[in-house]
mmCIF file of C-alpha atoms and ligand atoms in Angstrom:
data_model
loop_
_atom_site.group_PDB
_atom_site.id
_atom_site.type_symbol
_atom_site.label_atom_id
_atom_site.label_comp_id
_atom_site.label_asym_id
_atom_site.label_seq_id
_atom_site.Cartn_x
_atom_site.Cartn_y
_atom_site.Cartn_z
ATOM 1 C CA UNK K 1 -5.711 118.019 182.680
ATOM 2 C CA UNK K 2 -5.670 121.404 184.397
ATOM 3 C CA UNK K 3 -7.162 121.678 187.878
ATOM 4 C CA UNK K 4 -8.012 124.796 189.837
ATOM 5 C CA UNK K 5 -7.845 124.618 193.645
ATOM 6 C CA UNK K 6 -9.312 127.057 196.085
ATOM 7 C CA UNK K 7 -10.270 127.309 199.746
ATOM 8 C CA UNK K 8 -13.457 128.947 200.919
ATOM 9 C CA UNK K 9 -15.027 129.685 204.299
ATOM 10 C CA UNK K 10 -13.154 129.772 207.612
ATOM 11 C CA UNK K 11 -9.712 128.194 207.673
ATOM 12 C CA UNK K 12 -9.116 124.829 209.262
ATOM 13 C CA UNK K 13 -5.813 123.245 210.329
ATOM 14 C CA UNK K 14 -4.808 120.759 207.630
ATOM 15 C CA UNK K 15 -5.737 122.798 204.558
ATOM 16 C CA UNK K 16 -2.082 123.094 203.533
ATOM 17 C CA UNK K 17 -1.573 119.345 203.953
ATOM 18 C CA UNK K 18 -4.622 118.699 201.749
ATOM 19 C CA UNK K 19 -3.236 120.959 198.986
ATOM 20 C CA UNK K 20 0.117 119.226 199.287
ATOM 21 C CA UNK K 21 -1.458 115.751 199.058
ATOM 22 C CA UNK K 22 -3.449 116.747 195.969
ATOM 23 C CA UNK K 23 -0.410 118.291 194.266
ATOM 24 C CA UNK K 24 1.923 115.363 194.982
ATOM 25 C CA UNK K 25 -0.559 112.964 193.391
ATOM 26 C CA UNK K 26 -2.109 115.114 190.654
ATOM 27 C CA UNK K 27 1.028 116.868 189.400
ATOM 28 C CA UNK K 28 3.806 114.368 190.120
ATOM 29 C CA UNK K 29 1.931 111.121 189.473
ATOM 30 C CA UNK K 30 -0.913 111.994 187.096
ATOM 31 C CA UNK K 31 0.982 114.723 185.220
ATOM 32 C CA UNK K 32 -1.751 117.344 185.705
ATOM 33 C CA UNK K 33 -1.257 121.084 185.837
ATOM 34 C CA UNK K 34 -2.600 122.724 188.997
ATOM 35 C CA UNK K 35 -3.227 126.331 189.889
ATOM 36 C CA UNK K 36 -4.387 127.714 193.219
ATOM 37 C CA UNK K 37 -6.633 130.744 193.455
ATOM 38 C CA UNK K 38 -5.782 133.227 196.198
ATOM 39 C CA UNK K 39 -8.308 134.072 198.925
ATOM 40 C CA UNK K 40 -11.034 131.783 197.658
ATOM 41 C CA UNK K 41 -13.347 133.071 194.943
ATOM 42 C CA UNK K 42 -11.740 136.513 195.101
ATOM 43 C CA UNK K 43 -8.684 135.126 193.319
ATOM 44 C CA UNK K 44 -10.884 133.429 190.752
ATOM 45 C CA UNK K 45 -12.807 136.641 190.043
ATOM 46 C CA UNK K 46 -9.682 138.815 189.915
ATOM 47 C CA UNK K 47 -7.201 136.525 188.161
ATOM 48 C CA UNK K 48 -5.031 136.158 191.257
ATOM 49 C CA UNK K 49 -3.511 132.648 191.259
ATOM 50 C CA UNK K 50 -0.268 130.750 191.703
ATOM 51 C CA UNK K 51 1.081 127.629 190.007
ATOM 52 C CA UNK K 52 1.120 124.623 192.304
ATOM 53 C CA UNK K 53 3.902 122.082 191.903
ATOM 54 C CA UNK K 54 6.114 120.027 194.164
ATOM 55 C CA UNK K 55 8.444 122.892 195.217
ATOM 56 C CA UNK K 56 5.402 125.082 195.962
ATOM 57 C CA UNK K 57 4.070 122.593 198.507
ATOM 58 C CA UNK K 58 7.335 121.518 200.116
ATOM 59 C CA UNK K 59 7.172 121.424 203.930
ATOM 60 C CA UNK K 60 3.496 122.380 204.000
ATOM 61 C CA UNK K 61 2.119 119.499 206.088
ATOM 62 C CA UNK K 62 2.773 120.951 209.564
ATOM 63 C CA UNK K 63 1.877 124.515 208.574
ATOM 64 C CA UNK K 64 -1.299 126.032 210.024
ATOM 65 C CA UNK K 65 -3.570 128.397 208.106
ATOM 66 C CA UNK K 66 -3.490 128.051 204.344
ATOM 67 C CA UNK K 67 -0.917 129.373 201.855
ATOM 68 C CA UNK K 68 -3.665 130.223 199.341
ATOM 69 C CA UNK K 69 -5.675 132.226 201.846
ATOM 70 C CA UNK K 70 -9.427 131.785 202.194
ATOM 71 C CA UNK K 71 -12.462 134.033 202.215
ATOM 72 C CA UNK K 72 -16.227 134.017 202.213
ATOM 73 C CA UNK K 73 -16.466 135.819 198.849
ATOM 74 C CA UNK K 74 -19.291 134.154 196.867
ATOM 75 C CA UNK K 75 -18.575 132.508 193.484
ATOM 76 C CA UNK K 76 -21.731 133.849 191.801
ATOM 77 C CA UNK K 77 -24.826 135.863 192.633
ATOM 78 C CA UNK K 78 -27.910 134.026 193.904
ATOM 79 C CA UNK K 79 -28.596 131.666 196.777
ATOM 80 C CA UNK K 80 -29.182 127.906 196.840
ATOM 81 C CA UNK K 81 -32.631 127.169 195.443
ATOM 82 C CA UNK K 82 -32.715 130.389 193.413
ATOM 83 C CA UNK K 83 -32.158 130.679 189.662
ATOM 84 C CA UNK K 84 -28.457 131.391 189.174
ATOM 85 C CA UNK K 85 -26.705 132.926 186.205
ATOM 86 C CA UNK K 86 -23.363 131.239 185.595
ATOM 87 C CA UNK K 87 -22.499 132.937 182.291
ATOM 88 C CA UNK K 88 -19.746 135.184 183.762
ATOM 89 C CA UNK K 89 -18.497 132.315 185.879
ATOM 90 C CA UNK K 90 -18.244 129.998 182.900
ATOM 91 C CA UNK K 91 -16.447 132.596 180.767
ATOM 92 C CA UNK K 92 -13.840 132.972 183.462
ATOM 93 C CA UNK K 93 -13.546 129.222 183.993
ATOM 94 C CA UNK K 94 -12.967 128.727 180.252
ATOM 95 C CA UNK K 95 -10.458 131.576 180.099
ATOM 96 C CA UNK K 96 -8.363 129.817 182.754
ATOM 97 C CA UNK K 97 -8.509 126.664 180.610
ATOM 98 C CA UNK K 98 -9.652 124.591 183.553
ATOM 99 C CA UNK K 99 -10.817 121.003 183.291
ATOM 100 C CA UNK K 100 -12.043 120.823 186.882
ATOM 101 C CA UNK K 101 -12.120 122.313 190.344
ATOM 102 C CA UNK K 102 -10.988 121.003 193.716
ATOM 103 C CA UNK K 103 -12.912 122.971 196.329
ATOM 104 C CA UNK K 104 -11.702 122.861 199.923
ATOM 105 C CA UNK K 105 -14.324 123.996 202.376
ATOM 106 C CA UNK K 106 -17.129 123.282 204.813
ATOM 107 C CA UNK K 107 -20.876 123.195 204.401
ATOM 108 C CA UNK K 108 -21.200 126.396 202.370
ATOM 109 C CA UNK K 109 -18.388 125.441 200.023
ATOM 110 C CA UNK K 110 -19.619 121.894 199.471
ATOM 111 C CA UNK K 111 -23.084 123.335 198.727
ATOM 112 C CA UNK K 112 -21.454 125.562 196.088
ATOM 113 C CA UNK K 113 -19.535 122.533 194.766
ATOM 114 C CA UNK K 114 -22.789 120.638 194.477
ATOM 115 C CA UNK K 115 -24.510 123.527 192.629
ATOM 116 C CA UNK K 116 -21.590 123.920 190.218
ATOM 117 C CA UNK K 117 -21.558 120.227 189.576
ATOM 118 C CA UNK K 118 -25.316 120.193 188.948
ATOM 119 C CA UNK K 119 -24.717 122.945 186.370
ATOM 120 C CA UNK K 120 -22.075 120.925 184.542
ATOM 121 C CA UNK K 121 -18.919 122.426 186.071
ATOM 122 C CA UNK K 122 -16.585 119.496 186.903
ATOM 123 C CA UNK K 123 -16.076 119.787 190.657
ATOM 124 C CA UNK K 124 -14.719 117.680 193.512
ATOM 125 C CA UNK K 125 -15.125 118.602 197.179
ATOM 126 C CA UNK K 126 -12.520 118.312 199.942
ATOM 127 C CA UNK K 127 -14.331 118.660 203.259
ATOM 128 C CA UNK K 128 -12.806 120.741 206.013
ATOM 129 C CA UNK K 129 -14.272 122.341 209.098
ATOM 130 C CA UNK K 130 -13.194 122.436 212.706
ATOM 131 C CA UNK K 131 -16.928 122.076 213.517
ATOM 132 C CA UNK K 132 -17.048 118.490 212.118
ATOM 133 C CA UNK K 133 -20.653 119.097 211.082
ATOM 134 C CA UNK K 134 -20.493 117.892 207.472
ATOM 135 C CA UNK K 135 -22.658 114.905 206.651
ATOM 136 C CA UNK K 136 -21.353 111.778 204.869
ATOM 137 C CA UNK K 137 -17.900 111.969 206.455
ATOM 138 C CA UNK K 138 -16.898 110.662 209.885
ATOM 139 C CA UNK K 139 -14.402 113.435 210.626
ATOM 140 C CA UNK K 140 -13.243 116.591 208.864
ATOM 141 C CA UNK K 141 -9.648 117.721 209.134
ATOM 142 C CA UNK K 142 -9.156 120.583 211.580
ATOM 143 C CA UNK K 143 -11.569 119.103 214.098
ATOM 144 C CA UNK K 144 -8.965 117.012 215.927
ATOM 145 C CA UNK K 145 -6.662 120.034 216.227
ATOM 146 C CA UNK K 146 -9.475 122.238 217.548
ATOM 147 C CA UNK K 147 -10.481 119.582 220.095
ATOM 148 C CA UNK K 148 -6.868 119.170 221.278
ATOM 149 C CA UNK K 149 -6.519 122.922 221.824
ATOM 150 C CA UNK K 150 -9.888 123.123 223.619
ATOM 151 C CA UNK K 151 -9.011 120.106 225.817
ATOM 152 C CA UNK K 152 -5.723 121.727 226.762
ATOM 153 C CA UNK K 153 -7.587 124.935 227.616
ATOM 154 C CA UNK K 154 -9.895 122.926 229.873
ATOM 155 C CA UNK K 155 -6.907 121.371 231.668
ATOM 156 C CA UNK K 156 -5.402 124.809 232.212
ATOM 157 C CA UNK K 157 -8.638 126.401 233.357
ATOM 158 C CA UNK K 158 -9.186 123.575 235.778
ATOM 159 C CA UNK K 159 -6.031 124.227 237.790
ATOM 160 C CA UNK K 160 -6.694 127.944 238.161
ATOM 161 C CA UNK K 161 -10.386 127.271 238.829
ATOM 162 C CA UNK K 162 -9.514 124.719 241.517
ATOM 163 C CA UNK K 163 -7.095 127.138 243.195
ATOM 164 C CA UNK K 164 -9.806 129.789 243.552
ATOM 165 C CA UNK K 165 -12.779 127.381 244.028
ATOM 166 C CA UNK K 166 -14.349 129.024 241.016
ATOM 167 C CA UNK K 167 -16.648 127.762 238.324
ATOM 168 C CA UNK K 168 -14.881 128.180 234.966
ATOM 169 C CA UNK K 169 -16.934 128.545 231.770
ATOM 170 C CA UNK K 170 -15.115 127.897 228.488
ATOM 171 C CA UNK K 171 -16.765 128.868 225.204
ATOM 172 C CA UNK K 172 -15.647 126.925 222.142
ATOM 173 C CA UNK K 173 -16.698 127.237 218.514
ATOM 174 C CA UNK K 174 -19.664 125.370 217.105
ATOM 175 C CA UNK K 175 -22.408 127.526 215.694
ATOM 176 C CA UNK K 176 -24.865 124.783 214.832
ATOM 177 C CA UNK K 177 -23.245 121.589 216.099
ATOM 178 C CA UNK K 178 -21.564 120.888 219.401
ATOM 179 C CA UNK K 179 -18.901 118.366 218.336
ATOM 180 C CA UNK K 180 -15.949 120.385 219.672
ATOM 181 C CA UNK K 181 -17.662 120.965 223.027
ATOM 182 C CA UNK K 182 -18.650 117.286 223.224
ATOM 183 C CA UNK K 183 -15.182 115.902 222.498
ATOM 184 C CA UNK K 184 -13.182 118.513 224.401
ATOM 185 C CA UNK K 185 -15.562 118.221 227.368
ATOM 186 C CA UNK K 186 -15.221 114.464 227.440
ATOM 187 C CA UNK K 187 -11.436 114.593 227.033
ATOM 188 C CA UNK K 188 -11.094 117.194 229.792
ATOM 189 C CA UNK K 189 -13.689 115.679 232.140
ATOM 190 C CA UNK K 190 -15.941 118.768 232.020
ATOM 191 C CA UNK K 191 -18.742 118.640 234.606
ATOM 192 C CA UNK K 192 -21.107 120.305 232.114
ATOM 193 C CA UNK K 193 -20.933 120.394 228.294
ATOM 194 C CA UNK K 194 -23.571 122.552 226.638
ATOM 195 C CA UNK K 195 -24.325 121.946 222.975
ATOM 196 C CA UNK K 196 -26.581 123.745 220.455
ATOM 197 C CA UNK K 197 -28.443 120.473 219.873
ATOM 198 C CA UNK K 198 -29.519 120.054 223.506
ATOM 199 C CA UNK K 199 -30.888 123.145 225.279
ATOM 200 C CA UNK K 200 -30.768 122.956 229.070
ATOM 201 C CA UNK K 201 -32.386 125.262 231.595
ATOM 202 C CA UNK K 202 -30.349 127.634 233.769
ATOM 203 C CA UNK K 203 -31.724 125.789 236.798
ATOM 204 C CA UNK K 204 -30.341 122.483 235.519
ATOM 205 C CA UNK K 205 -26.923 123.960 234.735
ATOM 206 C CA UNK K 206 -26.767 125.517 238.219
ATOM 207 C CA UNK K 207 -27.837 122.280 239.833
ATOM 208 C CA UNK K 208 -24.873 120.511 238.225
ATOM 209 C CA UNK K 209 -22.465 123.270 239.245
ATOM 210 C CA UNK K 210 -23.781 123.298 242.830
ATOM 211 C CA UNK K 211 -23.567 119.551 243.218
ATOM 212 C CA UNK K 212 -19.920 119.642 242.126
ATOM 213 C CA UNK K 213 -19.269 122.382 244.712
ATOM 214 C CA UNK K 214 -21.063 120.332 247.380
ATOM 215 C CA UNK K 215 -18.530 117.572 246.755
ATOM 216 C CA UNK K 216 -15.773 120.103 247.423
ATOM 217 C CA UNK K 217 -14.745 120.558 243.791
ATOM 218 C CA UNK K 218 -14.907 123.364 241.279
ATOM 219 C CA UNK K 219 -16.794 123.047 238.004
ATOM 220 C CA UNK K 220 -15.615 123.246 234.462
ATOM 221 C CA UNK K 221 -18.441 124.147 232.086
ATOM 222 C CA UNK K 222 -17.700 123.941 228.355
ATOM 223 C CA UNK K 223 -20.241 125.660 226.143
ATOM 224 C CA UNK K 224 -20.515 125.701 222.350
ATOM 225 C CA UNK K 225 -21.036 129.186 220.930
ATOM 226 C CA UNK K 226 -24.386 128.116 219.440
ATOM 227 C CA UNK K 227 -25.858 126.879 222.751
ATOM 228 C CA UNK K 228 -29.119 128.456 223.881
ATOM 229 C CA UNK K 229 -30.519 128.223 227.400
ATOM 230 C CA UNK K 230 -33.831 126.428 227.351
ATOM 231 C CA UNK K 231 -36.576 128.973 227.953
ATOM 232 C CA UNK K 232 -34.239 131.960 227.703
ATOM 233 C CA UNK K 233 -32.613 132.821 224.436
ATOM 234 C CA UNK K 234 -29.005 133.765 225.203
ATOM 235 C CA UNK K 235 -28.112 135.370 221.944
ATOM 236 C CA UNK K 236 -24.994 136.793 220.355
ATOM 237 C CA UNK K 237 -26.885 139.862 219.219
ATOM 238 C CA UNK K 238 -29.104 142.406 220.896
ATOM 239 C CA UNK K 239 -30.584 141.532 224.245
ATOM 240 C CA UNK K 240 -30.095 138.346 226.145
ATOM 241 C CA UNK K 241 -33.069 136.238 227.090
ATOM 242 C CA UNK K 242 -33.584 138.340 230.190
ATOM 243 C CA UNK K 243 -33.921 141.574 228.242
ATOM 244 C CA UNK K 244 -30.495 142.839 229.217
ATOM 245 C CA UNK K 245 -27.962 144.164 226.707
ATOM 246 C CA UNK K 246 -25.803 141.482 225.253
ATOM 247 C CA UNK K 247 -22.679 141.004 227.359
ATOM 248 C CA UNK K 248 -20.607 139.161 224.796
ATOM 249 C CA UNK K 249 -20.504 135.556 223.665
ATOM 250 C CA UNK K 250 -22.620 132.876 225.272
ATOM 251 C CA UNK K 251 -19.995 132.202 227.998
ATOM 252 C CA UNK K 252 -19.995 135.853 228.996
ATOM 253 C CA UNK K 253 -23.756 135.765 229.306
ATOM 254 C CA UNK K 254 -23.847 132.437 231.108
ATOM 255 C CA UNK K 255 -21.083 133.020 233.678
ATOM 256 C CA UNK K 256 -22.779 135.911 235.551
ATOM 257 C CA UNK K 257 -26.072 134.035 235.480
ATOM 258 C CA UNK K 258 -24.426 131.004 237.104
ATOM 259 C CA UNK K 259 -22.703 133.223 239.658
ATOM 260 C CA UNK K 260 -25.923 135.061 240.516
ATOM 261 C CA UNK K 261 -27.894 131.834 240.828
ATOM 262 C CA UNK K 262 -25.353 129.725 242.770
ATOM 263 C CA UNK K 263 -23.285 132.302 244.625
ATOM 264 C CA UNK K 264 -20.173 130.577 243.224
ATOM 265 C CA UNK K 265 -17.602 132.923 241.759
ATOM 266 C CA UNK K 266 -17.595 132.250 238.045
ATOM 267 C CA UNK K 267 -15.303 133.298 235.181
ATOM 268 C CA UNK K 268 -15.776 133.128 231.427
ATOM 269 C CA UNK K 269 -13.149 132.386 228.799
ATOM 270 C CA UNK K 270 -13.837 132.613 225.072
ATOM 271 C CA UNK K 271 -11.320 130.434 223.234
ATOM 272 C CA UNK K 272 -12.182 131.931 219.847
ATOM 273 C CA UNK K 273 -9.816 131.690 216.907
ATOM 274 C CA UNK K 274 -7.014 130.185 219.004
ATOM 275 C CA UNK K 275 -8.719 126.848 218.296
ATOM 276 C CA UNK K 276 -8.404 127.357 214.534
ATOM 277 C CA UNK K 277 -4.800 128.534 214.485
ATOM 278 C CA UNK K 278 -1.416 126.862 214.552
ATOM 279 C CA UNK K 279 -0.046 123.548 213.443
ATOM 280 C CA UNK K 280 -2.467 120.698 212.761
ATOM 281 C CA UNK K 281 -2.268 117.511 214.828
ATOM 282 C CA UNK K 282 -0.721 114.434 213.221
ATOM 283 C CA UNK K 283 -4.229 112.992 212.767
ATOM 284 C CA UNK K 284 -5.380 116.052 210.833
ATOM 285 C CA UNK K 285 -2.211 116.125 208.713
ATOM 286 C CA UNK K 286 -2.721 112.506 207.713
ATOM 287 C CA UNK K 287 -6.465 112.888 207.102
ATOM 288 C CA UNK K 288 -5.928 116.045 205.031
ATOM 289 C CA UNK K 289 -3.102 114.507 202.981
ATOM 290 C CA UNK K 290 -5.179 111.418 202.224
ATOM 291 C CA UNK K 291 -8.153 113.632 201.332
ATOM 292 C CA UNK K 292 -5.999 115.543 198.824
ATOM 293 C CA UNK K 293 -4.649 112.317 197.292
ATOM 294 C CA UNK K 294 -8.155 110.862 196.961
ATOM 295 C CA UNK K 295 -9.421 114.046 195.315
ATOM 296 C CA UNK K 296 -6.581 113.934 192.768
ATOM 297 C CA UNK K 297 -7.380 110.302 191.965
ATOM 298 C CA UNK K 298 -11.082 111.180 191.620
ATOM 299 C CA UNK K 299 -10.162 113.902 189.104
ATOM 300 C CA UNK K 300 -8.168 111.346 187.098
ATOM 301 C CA UNK K 301 -11.205 109.069 187.133
ATOM 302 C CA UNK K 302 -13.406 112.063 186.253
ATOM 303 C CA UNK K 303 -15.593 111.297 189.277
ATOM 304 C CA UNK K 304 -16.975 114.814 189.305
ATOM 305 C CA UNK K 305 -19.766 115.800 191.687
ATOM 306 C CA UNK K 306 -18.193 113.859 194.535
ATOM 307 C CA UNK K 307 -16.544 114.613 197.900
ATOM 308 C CA UNK K 308 -13.607 112.804 199.518
ATOM 309 C CA UNK K 309 -15.167 111.469 202.744
ATOM 310 C CA UNK K 310 -13.616 109.549 205.645
ATOM 311 C CA UNK K 311 -15.708 106.474 206.305
ATOM 312 C CA UNK K 312 -14.127 104.192 208.882
ATOM 313 C CA UNK K 313 -10.445 104.235 207.919
ATOM 314 C CA UNK K 314 -11.068 104.626 204.172
ATOM 315 C CA UNK K 315 -11.331 107.782 202.087
ATOM 316 C CA UNK K 316 -14.356 107.177 199.893
ATOM 317 C CA UNK K 317 -15.752 109.396 197.148
ATOM 318 C CA UNK K 318 -19.401 110.124 197.994
ATOM 319 C CA UNK K 319 -21.915 112.144 195.934
ATOM 320 C CA UNK K 320 -21.802 115.814 196.986
ATOM 321 C CA UNK K 321 -25.571 115.634 197.333
ATOM 322 C CA UNK K 322 -25.106 113.223 200.284
ATOM 323 C CA UNK K 323 -22.924 115.735 202.124
ATOM 324 C CA UNK K 324 -24.952 118.926 201.789
ATOM 325 C CA UNK K 325 -28.428 120.021 202.778
ATOM 326 C CA UNK K 326 -28.369 118.692 206.340
ATOM 327 C CA UNK K 327 -25.843 119.238 209.078
ATOM 328 C CA UNK K 328 -24.258 116.366 210.945
ATOM 329 C CA UNK K 329 -25.299 117.162 214.488
ATOM 330 C CA UNK K 330 -24.481 115.402 217.756
ATOM 331 C CA UNK K 331 -26.876 112.482 218.295
ATOM 332 C CA UNK K 332 -28.625 111.924 221.631
ATOM 333 C CA UNK K 333 -26.613 108.816 222.519
ATOM 334 C CA UNK K 334 -23.335 110.738 222.275
ATOM 335 C CA UNK K 335 -24.747 113.489 224.506
ATOM 336 C CA UNK K 336 -25.910 110.832 226.981
ATOM 337 C CA UNK K 337 -22.321 109.523 227.204
ATOM 338 C CA UNK K 338 -21.029 113.028 228.022
ATOM 339 C CA UNK K 339 -23.845 113.589 230.508
ATOM 340 C CA UNK K 340 -22.555 110.681 232.649
ATOM 341 C CA UNK K 341 -19.938 113.095 234.005
ATOM 342 C CA UNK K 342 -22.281 116.039 234.558
ATOM 343 C CA UNK K 343 -22.774 117.362 238.056
HETATM 344 O O1 F6P S 1 -17.434 127.228 210.653
HETATM 345 C C1 F6P S 1 -16.262 127.258 211.393
HETATM 346 C C2 F6P S 1 -16.299 128.344 212.410
HETATM 347 O O2 F6P S 1 -15.107 128.203 213.088
HETATM 348 C C3 F6P S 1 -17.508 128.361 213.356
HETATM 349 O O3 F6P S 1 -17.412 127.446 214.398
HETATM 350 C C4 F6P S 1 -17.521 129.780 213.805
HETATM 351 O O4 F6P S 1 -18.803 130.196 214.179
HETATM 352 C C5 F6P S 1 -17.087 130.526 212.610
HETATM 353 O O5 F6P S 1 -16.298 129.638 211.836
HETATM 354 C C6 F6P S 1 -16.307 131.777 212.900
HETATM 355 O O6 F6P S 1 -16.082 132.445 211.702
HETATM 356 P P1 F6P S 1 -15.172 133.708 211.517
HETATM 357 O O7 F6P S 1 -13.749 133.229 211.464
HETATM 358 O O8 F6P S 1 -15.616 134.264 210.209
HETATM 359 O O9 F6P S 1 -15.394 134.594 212.690
#
């Protein structure tokens, strides 16, 4: 059997470990041939690939980023729900002599995997995203690393914030789901964690910050990039909800508003891609390796149209259709737990 592997979407710590796990099982144990396309679908379109065998994946587990590269280049024209023409795609797939695909990616990639599978292209999904917002799996590799980095940032911001009696606002990633902000905020004891799923008013945020100050402490506010103030759309583009030119990310909009409202000196930090870079945590290395191994076994069993999901402590193959179509967002009871520390 010949498998093609590629990574699509933003990178996520653990992608190399997942490739290594898949190769060790698929090539060494099952006797498959594996090739990896460079920079996602670009490599597939342009014939840019490398052979993947044991020497090619040696020492990969602790390595951040991904040796194959990744991109957001689409595999075919057309959007989900639209009629798509796969004739060019199929011709290329046949020319490579592939028997199946292992697709490593987040929501967009697993949606593509599901479409390909529905159109008869043998495909298995390996879920990754630091955002942890994929349904049908408890955790995606990369998330634990991102949370660890964000929690460390909170710890560091807290000491400088305390020294200056400032309110420190930390923006973390999370466009549609606030898992990183929730976990990092809880780990770091943030006094406010703001998630896309739960809009809060500026008055409420300032009340929390003020009550912390009244107890003689300085506040640490962690905010997911997708958070919107209730009643005032703080947006990444154009004008903020108060009609002023956009100042930057949500933290850079929020910090001056908090300062103006409370009189407490406030600083914004945007963590950005720092939280996606560097070596994966041990948890992510293990999860990614096991995900790769499970995907290789699923290919042997010809369980196409499935995704390797973590459920409890088991990697289970679930239908791709269960993973796509709806984001896994933070439920109200988890937000209520975080809120216990607010203010
Ligand atoms: O989906 C993962 C993610 O890290 C989001 O949290 C974030 O909005 C986005 O990727 C950033 O993408 P890019 O690296 O293309 O700027």
